[in-house]
PDB file of C-alpha atoms in Angstrom:
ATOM      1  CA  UNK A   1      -0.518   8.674 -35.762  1.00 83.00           C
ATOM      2  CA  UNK A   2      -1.808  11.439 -33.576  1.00 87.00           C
ATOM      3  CA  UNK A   3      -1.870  14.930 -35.246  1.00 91.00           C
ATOM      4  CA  UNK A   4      -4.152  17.755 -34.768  1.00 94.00           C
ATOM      5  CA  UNK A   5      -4.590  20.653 -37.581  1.00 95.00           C
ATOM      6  CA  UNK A   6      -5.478  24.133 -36.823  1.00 94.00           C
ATOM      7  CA  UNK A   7      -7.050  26.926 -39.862  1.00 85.00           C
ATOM      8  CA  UNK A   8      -4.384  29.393 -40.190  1.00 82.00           C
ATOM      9  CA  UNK A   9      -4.298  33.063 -38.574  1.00 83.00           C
ATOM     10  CA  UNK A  10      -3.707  35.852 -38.208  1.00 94.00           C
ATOM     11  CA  UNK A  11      -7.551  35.795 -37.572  1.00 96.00           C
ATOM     12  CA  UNK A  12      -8.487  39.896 -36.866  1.00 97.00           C
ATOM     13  CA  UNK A  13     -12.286  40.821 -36.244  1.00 97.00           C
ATOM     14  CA  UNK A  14     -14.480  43.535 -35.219  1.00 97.00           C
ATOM     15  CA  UNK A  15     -15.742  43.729 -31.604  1.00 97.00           C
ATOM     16  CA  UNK A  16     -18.803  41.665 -31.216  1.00 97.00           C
ATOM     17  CA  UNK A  17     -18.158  39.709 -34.555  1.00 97.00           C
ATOM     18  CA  UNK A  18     -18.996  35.744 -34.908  1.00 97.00           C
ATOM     19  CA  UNK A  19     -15.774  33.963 -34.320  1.00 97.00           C
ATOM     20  CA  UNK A  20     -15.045  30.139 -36.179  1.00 97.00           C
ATOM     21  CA  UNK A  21     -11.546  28.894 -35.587  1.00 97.00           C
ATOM     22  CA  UNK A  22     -11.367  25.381 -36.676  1.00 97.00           C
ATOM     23  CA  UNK A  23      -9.617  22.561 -35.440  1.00 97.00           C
ATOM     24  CA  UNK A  24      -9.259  18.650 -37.267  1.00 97.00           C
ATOM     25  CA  UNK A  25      -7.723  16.437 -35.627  1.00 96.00           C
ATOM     26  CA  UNK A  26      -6.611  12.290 -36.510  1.00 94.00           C
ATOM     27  CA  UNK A  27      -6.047   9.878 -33.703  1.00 90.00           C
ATOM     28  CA  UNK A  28      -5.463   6.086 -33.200  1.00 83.00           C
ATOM     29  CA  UNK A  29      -8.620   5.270 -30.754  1.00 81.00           C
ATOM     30  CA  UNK A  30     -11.525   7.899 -29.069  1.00 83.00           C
ATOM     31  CA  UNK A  31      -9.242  11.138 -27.642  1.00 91.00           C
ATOM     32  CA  UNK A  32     -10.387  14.058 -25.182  1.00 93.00           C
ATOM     33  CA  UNK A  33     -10.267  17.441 -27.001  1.00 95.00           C
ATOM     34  CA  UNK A  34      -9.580  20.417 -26.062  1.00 96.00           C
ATOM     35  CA  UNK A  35      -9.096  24.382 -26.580  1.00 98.00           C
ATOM     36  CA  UNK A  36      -6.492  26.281 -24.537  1.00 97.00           C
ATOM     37  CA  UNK A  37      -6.017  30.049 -24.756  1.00 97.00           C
ATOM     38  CA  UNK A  38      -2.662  31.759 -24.509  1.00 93.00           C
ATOM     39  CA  UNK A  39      -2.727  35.601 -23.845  1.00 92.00           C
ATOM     40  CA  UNK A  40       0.344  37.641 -24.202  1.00 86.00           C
ATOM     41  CA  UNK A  41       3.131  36.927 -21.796  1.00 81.00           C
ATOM     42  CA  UNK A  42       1.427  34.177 -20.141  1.00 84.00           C
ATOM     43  CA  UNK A  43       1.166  30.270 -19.968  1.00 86.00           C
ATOM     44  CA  UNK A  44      -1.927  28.121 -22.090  1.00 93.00           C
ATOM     45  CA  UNK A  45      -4.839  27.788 -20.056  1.00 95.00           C
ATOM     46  CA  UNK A  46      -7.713  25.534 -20.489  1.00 96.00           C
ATOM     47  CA  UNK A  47     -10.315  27.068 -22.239  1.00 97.00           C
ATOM     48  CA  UNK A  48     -12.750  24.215 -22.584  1.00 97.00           C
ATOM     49  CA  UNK A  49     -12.793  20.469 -22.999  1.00 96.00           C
ATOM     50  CA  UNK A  50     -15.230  17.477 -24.530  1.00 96.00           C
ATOM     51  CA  UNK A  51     -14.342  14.332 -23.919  1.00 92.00           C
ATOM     52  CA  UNK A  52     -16.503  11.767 -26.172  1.00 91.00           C
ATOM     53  CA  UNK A  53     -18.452  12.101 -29.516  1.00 92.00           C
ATOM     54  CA  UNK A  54     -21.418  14.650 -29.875  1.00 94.00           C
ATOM     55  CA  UNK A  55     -20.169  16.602 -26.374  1.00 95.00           C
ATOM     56  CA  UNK A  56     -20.071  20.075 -26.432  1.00 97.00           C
ATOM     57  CA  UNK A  57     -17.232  22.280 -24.372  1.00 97.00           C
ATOM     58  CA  UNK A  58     -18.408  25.990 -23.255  1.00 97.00           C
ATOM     59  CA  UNK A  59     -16.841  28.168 -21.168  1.00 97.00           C
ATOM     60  CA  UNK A  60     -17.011  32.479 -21.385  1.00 95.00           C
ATOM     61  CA  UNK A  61     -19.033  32.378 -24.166  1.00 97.00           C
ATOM     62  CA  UNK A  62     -17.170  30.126 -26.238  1.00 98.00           C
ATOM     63  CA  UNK A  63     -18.259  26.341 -27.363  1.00 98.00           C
ATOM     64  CA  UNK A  64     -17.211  23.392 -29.788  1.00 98.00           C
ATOM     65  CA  UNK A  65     -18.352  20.348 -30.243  1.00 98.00           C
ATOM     66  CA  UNK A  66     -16.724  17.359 -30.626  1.00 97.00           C
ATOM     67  CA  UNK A  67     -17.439  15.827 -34.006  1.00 96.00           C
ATOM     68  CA  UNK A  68     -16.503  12.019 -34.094  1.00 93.00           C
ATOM     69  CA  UNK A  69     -17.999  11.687 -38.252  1.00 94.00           C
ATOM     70  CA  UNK A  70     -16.299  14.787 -39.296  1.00 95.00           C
ATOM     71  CA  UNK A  71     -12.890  14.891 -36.943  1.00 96.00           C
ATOM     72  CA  UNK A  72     -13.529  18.173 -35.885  1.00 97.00           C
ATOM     73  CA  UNK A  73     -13.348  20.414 -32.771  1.00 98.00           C
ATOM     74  CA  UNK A  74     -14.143  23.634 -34.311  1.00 98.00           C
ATOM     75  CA  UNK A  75     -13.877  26.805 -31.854  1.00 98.00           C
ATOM     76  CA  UNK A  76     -16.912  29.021 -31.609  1.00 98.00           C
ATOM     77  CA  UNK A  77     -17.904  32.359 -30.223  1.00 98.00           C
ATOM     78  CA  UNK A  78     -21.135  34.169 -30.958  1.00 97.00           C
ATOM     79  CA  UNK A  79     -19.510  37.901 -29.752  1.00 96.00           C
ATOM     80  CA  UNK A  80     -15.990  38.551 -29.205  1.00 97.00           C
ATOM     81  CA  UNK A  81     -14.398  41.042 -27.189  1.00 97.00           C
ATOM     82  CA  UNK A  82     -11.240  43.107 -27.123  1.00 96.00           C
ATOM     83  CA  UNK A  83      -9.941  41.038 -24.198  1.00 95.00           C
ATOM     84  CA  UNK A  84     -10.380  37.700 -26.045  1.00 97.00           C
ATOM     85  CA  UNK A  85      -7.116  38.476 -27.936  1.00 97.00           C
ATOM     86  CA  UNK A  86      -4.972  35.705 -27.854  1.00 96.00           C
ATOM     87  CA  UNK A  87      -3.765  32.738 -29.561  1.00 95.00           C
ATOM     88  CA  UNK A  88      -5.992  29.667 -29.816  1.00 97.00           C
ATOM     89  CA  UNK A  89      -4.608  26.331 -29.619  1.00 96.00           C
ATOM     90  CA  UNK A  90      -6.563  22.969 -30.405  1.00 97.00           C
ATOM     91  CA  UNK A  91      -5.386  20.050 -28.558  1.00 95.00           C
ATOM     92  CA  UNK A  92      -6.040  16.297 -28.426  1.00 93.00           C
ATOM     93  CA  UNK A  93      -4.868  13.196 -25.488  1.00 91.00           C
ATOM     94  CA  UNK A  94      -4.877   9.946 -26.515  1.00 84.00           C
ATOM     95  CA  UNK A  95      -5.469   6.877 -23.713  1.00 75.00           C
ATOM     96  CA  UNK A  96      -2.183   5.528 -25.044  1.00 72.00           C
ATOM     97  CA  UNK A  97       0.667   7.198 -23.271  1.00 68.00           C
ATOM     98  CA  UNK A  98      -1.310   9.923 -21.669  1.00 75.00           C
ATOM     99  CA  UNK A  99       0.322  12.692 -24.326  1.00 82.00           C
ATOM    100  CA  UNK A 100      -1.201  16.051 -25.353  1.00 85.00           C
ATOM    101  CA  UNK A 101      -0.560  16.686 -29.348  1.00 89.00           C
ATOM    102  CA  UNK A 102      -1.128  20.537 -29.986  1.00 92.00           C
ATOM    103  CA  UNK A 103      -2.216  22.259 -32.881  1.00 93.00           C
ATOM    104  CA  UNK A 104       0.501  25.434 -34.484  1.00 92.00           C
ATOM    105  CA  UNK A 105      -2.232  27.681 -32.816  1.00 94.00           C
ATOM    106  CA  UNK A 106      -4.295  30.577 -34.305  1.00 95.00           C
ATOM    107  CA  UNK A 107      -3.948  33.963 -33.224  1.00 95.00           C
ATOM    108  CA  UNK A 108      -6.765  36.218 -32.753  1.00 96.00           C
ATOM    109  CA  UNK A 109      -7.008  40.028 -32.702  1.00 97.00           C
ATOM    110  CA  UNK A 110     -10.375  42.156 -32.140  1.00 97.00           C
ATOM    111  CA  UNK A 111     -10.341  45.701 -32.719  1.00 97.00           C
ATOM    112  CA  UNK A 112     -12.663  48.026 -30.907  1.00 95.00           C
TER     113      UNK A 112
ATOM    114  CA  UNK B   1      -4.717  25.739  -5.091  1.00 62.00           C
ATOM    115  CA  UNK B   2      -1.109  26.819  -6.354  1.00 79.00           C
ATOM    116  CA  UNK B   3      -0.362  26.040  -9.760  1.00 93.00           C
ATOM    117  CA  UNK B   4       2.777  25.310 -11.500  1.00 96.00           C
ATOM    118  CA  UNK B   5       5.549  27.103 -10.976  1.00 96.00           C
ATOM    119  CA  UNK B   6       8.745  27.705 -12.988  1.00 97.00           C
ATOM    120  CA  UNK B   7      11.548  29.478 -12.703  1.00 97.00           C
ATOM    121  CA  UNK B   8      13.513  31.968 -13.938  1.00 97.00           C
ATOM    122  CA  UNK B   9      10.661  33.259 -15.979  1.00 95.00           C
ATOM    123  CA  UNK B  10      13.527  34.820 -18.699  1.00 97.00           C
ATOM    124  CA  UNK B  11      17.383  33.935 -19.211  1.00 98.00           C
ATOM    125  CA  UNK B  12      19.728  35.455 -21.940  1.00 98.00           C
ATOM    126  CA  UNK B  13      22.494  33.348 -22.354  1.00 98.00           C
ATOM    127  CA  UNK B  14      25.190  33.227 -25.081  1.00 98.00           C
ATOM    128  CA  UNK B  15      25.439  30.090 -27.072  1.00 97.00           C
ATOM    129  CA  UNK B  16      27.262  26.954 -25.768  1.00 97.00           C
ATOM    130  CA  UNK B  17      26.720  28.284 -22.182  1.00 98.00           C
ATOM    131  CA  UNK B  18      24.681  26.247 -19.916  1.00 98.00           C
ATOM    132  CA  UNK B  19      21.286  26.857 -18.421  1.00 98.00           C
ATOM    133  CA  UNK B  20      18.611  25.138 -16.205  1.00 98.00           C
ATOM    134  CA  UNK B  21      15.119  25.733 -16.027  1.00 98.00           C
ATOM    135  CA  UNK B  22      12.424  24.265 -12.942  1.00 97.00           C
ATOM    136  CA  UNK B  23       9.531  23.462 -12.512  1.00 97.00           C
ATOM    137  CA  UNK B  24       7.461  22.499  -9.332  1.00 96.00           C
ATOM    138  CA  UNK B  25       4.325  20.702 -10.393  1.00 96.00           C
ATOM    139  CA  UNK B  26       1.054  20.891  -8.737  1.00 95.00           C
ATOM    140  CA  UNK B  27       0.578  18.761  -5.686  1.00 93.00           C
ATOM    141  CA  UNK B  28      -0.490  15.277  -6.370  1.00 91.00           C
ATOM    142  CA  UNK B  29       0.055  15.564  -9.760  1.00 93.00           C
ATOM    143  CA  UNK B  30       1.816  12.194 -11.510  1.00 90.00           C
ATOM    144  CA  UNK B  31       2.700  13.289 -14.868  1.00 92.00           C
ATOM    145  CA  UNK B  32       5.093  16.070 -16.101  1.00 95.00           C
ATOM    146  CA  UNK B  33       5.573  17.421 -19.158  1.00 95.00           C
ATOM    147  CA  UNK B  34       8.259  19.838 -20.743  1.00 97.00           C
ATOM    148  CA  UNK B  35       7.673  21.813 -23.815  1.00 96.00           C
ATOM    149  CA  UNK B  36       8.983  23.756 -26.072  1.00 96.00           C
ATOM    150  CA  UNK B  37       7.391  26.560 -27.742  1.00 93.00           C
ATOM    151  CA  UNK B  38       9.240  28.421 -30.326  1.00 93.00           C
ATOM    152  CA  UNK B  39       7.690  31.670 -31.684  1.00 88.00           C
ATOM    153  CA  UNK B  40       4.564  31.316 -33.809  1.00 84.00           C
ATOM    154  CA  UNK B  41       4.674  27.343 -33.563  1.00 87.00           C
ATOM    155  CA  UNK B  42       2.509  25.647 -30.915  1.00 88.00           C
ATOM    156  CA  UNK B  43       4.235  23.676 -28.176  1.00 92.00           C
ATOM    157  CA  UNK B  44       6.340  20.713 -28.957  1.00 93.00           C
ATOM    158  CA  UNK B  45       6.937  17.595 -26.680  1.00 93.00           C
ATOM    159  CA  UNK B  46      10.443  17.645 -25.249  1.00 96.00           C
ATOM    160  CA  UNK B  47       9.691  14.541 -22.270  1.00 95.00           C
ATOM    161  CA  UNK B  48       6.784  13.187 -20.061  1.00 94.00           C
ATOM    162  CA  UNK B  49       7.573  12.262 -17.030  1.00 93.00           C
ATOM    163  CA  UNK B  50       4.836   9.761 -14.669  1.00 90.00           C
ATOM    164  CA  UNK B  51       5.760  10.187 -11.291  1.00 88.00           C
ATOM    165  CA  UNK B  52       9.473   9.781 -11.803  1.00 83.00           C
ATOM    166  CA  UNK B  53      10.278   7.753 -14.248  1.00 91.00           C
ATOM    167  CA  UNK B  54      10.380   8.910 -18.062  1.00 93.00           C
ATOM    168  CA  UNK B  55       7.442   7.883 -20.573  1.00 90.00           C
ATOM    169  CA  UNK B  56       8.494   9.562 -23.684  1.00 90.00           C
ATOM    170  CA  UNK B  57      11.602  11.708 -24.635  1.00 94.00           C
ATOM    171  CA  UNK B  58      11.729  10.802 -28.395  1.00 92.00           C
ATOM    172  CA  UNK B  59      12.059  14.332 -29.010  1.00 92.00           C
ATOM    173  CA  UNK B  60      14.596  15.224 -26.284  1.00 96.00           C
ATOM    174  CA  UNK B  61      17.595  16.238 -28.199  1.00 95.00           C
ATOM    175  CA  UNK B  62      19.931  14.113 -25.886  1.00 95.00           C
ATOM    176  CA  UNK B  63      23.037  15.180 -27.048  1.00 96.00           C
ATOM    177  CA  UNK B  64      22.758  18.813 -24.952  1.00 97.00           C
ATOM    178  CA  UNK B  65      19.307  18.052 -23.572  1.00 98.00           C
ATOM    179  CA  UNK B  66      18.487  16.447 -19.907  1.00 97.00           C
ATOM    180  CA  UNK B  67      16.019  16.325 -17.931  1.00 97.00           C
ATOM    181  CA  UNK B  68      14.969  14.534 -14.595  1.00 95.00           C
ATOM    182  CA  UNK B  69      12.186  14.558 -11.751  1.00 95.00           C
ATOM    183  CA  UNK B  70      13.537  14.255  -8.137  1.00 83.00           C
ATOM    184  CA  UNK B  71      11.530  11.853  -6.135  1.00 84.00           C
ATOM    185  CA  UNK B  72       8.662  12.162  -8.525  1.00 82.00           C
ATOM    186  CA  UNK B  73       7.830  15.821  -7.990  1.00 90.00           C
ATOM    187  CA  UNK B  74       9.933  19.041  -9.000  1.00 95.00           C
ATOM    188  CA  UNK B  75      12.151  18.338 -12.273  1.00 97.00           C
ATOM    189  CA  UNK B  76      14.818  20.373 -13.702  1.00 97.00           C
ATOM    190  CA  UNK B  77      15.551  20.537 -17.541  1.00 98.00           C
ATOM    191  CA  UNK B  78      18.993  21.503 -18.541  1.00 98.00           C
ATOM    192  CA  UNK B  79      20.414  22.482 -22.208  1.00 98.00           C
ATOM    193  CA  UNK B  80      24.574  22.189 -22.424  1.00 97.00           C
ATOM    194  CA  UNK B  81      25.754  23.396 -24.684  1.00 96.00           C
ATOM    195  CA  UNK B  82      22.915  25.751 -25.571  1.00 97.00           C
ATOM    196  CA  UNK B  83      22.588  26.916 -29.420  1.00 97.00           C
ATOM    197  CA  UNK B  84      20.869  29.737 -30.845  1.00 97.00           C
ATOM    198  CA  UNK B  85      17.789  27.648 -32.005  1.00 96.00           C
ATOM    199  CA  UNK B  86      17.372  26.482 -28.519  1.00 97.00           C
ATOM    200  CA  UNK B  87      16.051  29.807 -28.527  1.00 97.00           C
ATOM    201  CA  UNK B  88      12.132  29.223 -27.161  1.00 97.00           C
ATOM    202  CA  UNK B  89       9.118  29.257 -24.285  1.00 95.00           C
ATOM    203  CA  UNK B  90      10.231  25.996 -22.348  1.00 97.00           C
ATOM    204  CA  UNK B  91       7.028  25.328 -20.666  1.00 96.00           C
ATOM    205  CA  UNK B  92       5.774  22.595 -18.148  1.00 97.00           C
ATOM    206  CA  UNK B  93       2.708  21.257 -17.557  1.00 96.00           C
ATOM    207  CA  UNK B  94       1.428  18.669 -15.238  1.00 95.00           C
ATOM    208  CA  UNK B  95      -1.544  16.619 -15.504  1.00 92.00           C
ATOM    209  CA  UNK B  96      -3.157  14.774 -12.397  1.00 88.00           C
ATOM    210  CA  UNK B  97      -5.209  11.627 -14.184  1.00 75.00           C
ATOM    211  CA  UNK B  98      -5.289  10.208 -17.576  1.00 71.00           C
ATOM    212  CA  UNK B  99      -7.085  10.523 -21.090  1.00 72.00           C
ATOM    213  CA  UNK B 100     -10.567  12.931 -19.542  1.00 82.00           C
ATOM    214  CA  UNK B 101      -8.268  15.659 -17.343  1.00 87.00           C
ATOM    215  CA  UNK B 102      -6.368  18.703 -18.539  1.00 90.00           C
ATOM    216  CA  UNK B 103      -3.460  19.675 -17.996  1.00 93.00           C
ATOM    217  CA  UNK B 104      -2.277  22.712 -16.330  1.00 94.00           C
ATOM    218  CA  UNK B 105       1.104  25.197 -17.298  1.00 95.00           C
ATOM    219  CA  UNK B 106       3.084  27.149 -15.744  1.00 95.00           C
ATOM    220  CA  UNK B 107       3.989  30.603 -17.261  1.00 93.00           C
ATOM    221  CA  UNK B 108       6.880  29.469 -18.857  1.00 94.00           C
ATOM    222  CA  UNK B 109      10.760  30.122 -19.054  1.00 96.00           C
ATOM    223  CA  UNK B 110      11.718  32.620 -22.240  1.00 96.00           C
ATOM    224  CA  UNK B 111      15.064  31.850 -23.316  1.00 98.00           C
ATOM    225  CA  UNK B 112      17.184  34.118 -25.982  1.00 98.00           C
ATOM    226  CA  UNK B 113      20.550  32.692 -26.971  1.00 98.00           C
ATOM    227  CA  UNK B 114      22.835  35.315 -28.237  1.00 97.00           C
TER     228      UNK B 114
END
């Protein structure tokens, strides 16, 4: 089946600390991935995407690559910021049925 | 462009009442989904709509649980009666093409059940 698994939070760092959240993810053919971010009160919103093997998502200073030999998606960020506090969800689509399968999300807090 | 747009954005209700949530996708957009996000958990599948007919409501509990999509654009999803576990974010999403697109939320509907 079609699963996606997400490291555990609370994740809480320092302002301008290296950020790793990571993201596995087991699917029946070649999925999209992707990384939404959901800060307080509000809906997910994409964060960024990869769509085949050895791609690499960015967007606001994050990345992640997708990794077709290791199943990963793993959610990078070389600085964070106090307004990068949110929860983290990985996220995969399969070509079968068009679905999105989420991951239980990680939340992040950075402290000035 | 507008995005997606639910409403109410919060409801308190009291168990076995009713309640109804919408959502009014973005233009052009064939597929719907509803979700439903309980604190701390990520967002579970509820139904997928394409255009208007349903693609997947295996975890629709259909006993108080409906859903539908008028002429393949706004949907409504109700819960009767509601229980206190129904307690939850119901987000929707919609989703223009297939497999390399995203798809985008709305803010959600927070529901307590008392």
């Amino acid at each position: 089946g079609n699963s996606v698994t997400q490291m555990e939070g609370p994740v809480t760092l320092s302002e301008e600390a290296f950020l790793t959240i990571n993201c596995t993810y087991t699917a029946t053919g070649y999925p999209s991935l992707f990384w939404y971010v959901q800060y307080p009160g509000e809906g997910l919103q994409l964060l960024l995407k990869a769509t085949k093997a050895d791609d690499k998502g960015s967007n606001k200073g994050f990345e992640a690559t997708y990794r077709k030999e290791t199943t990963s998606f793993h959610l990078e960020k070389g600085s964070v910021q106090v307004s990068d506090s949110a929860v983290y969800f990985c996220a995969l689509s399969t070509y079968t049925g068009n679905q999105f399968y989420f991951g239980t999300g990680t939340s992040l807090t950075v402290i000035p | 462009e507008a995005g997606v747009a639910q409403s109410p954005r919060y409801k308190i209700i009291e168990k076995r009442q009713s309640v109804a949530f919408w959502c009014n996708p973005i233009s052009g957009h064939a597929t719907l989904y509803w979700y439903q996000q309980i604190l701390g958990q990520g967002p579970k599948l509820l139904i997928q709509f394409q255009n208007n007919g349903v693609v997947d409501d295996s975890q629709l509990p259909k006993d108080r649980f409906s859903a539908e999509r008028l002429k393949g654009v706004d949907s409504t999803l109700k819960i009767q009666p509601a229980k206190l576990e129904d307690s939850a974010v119901y987000l929707c999403a919609s989703r223009e093409g297939g497999l390399y697109t995203e798809a985008f939320f709305g803010q959600g509907t927070r529901l307590t059940v008392v």
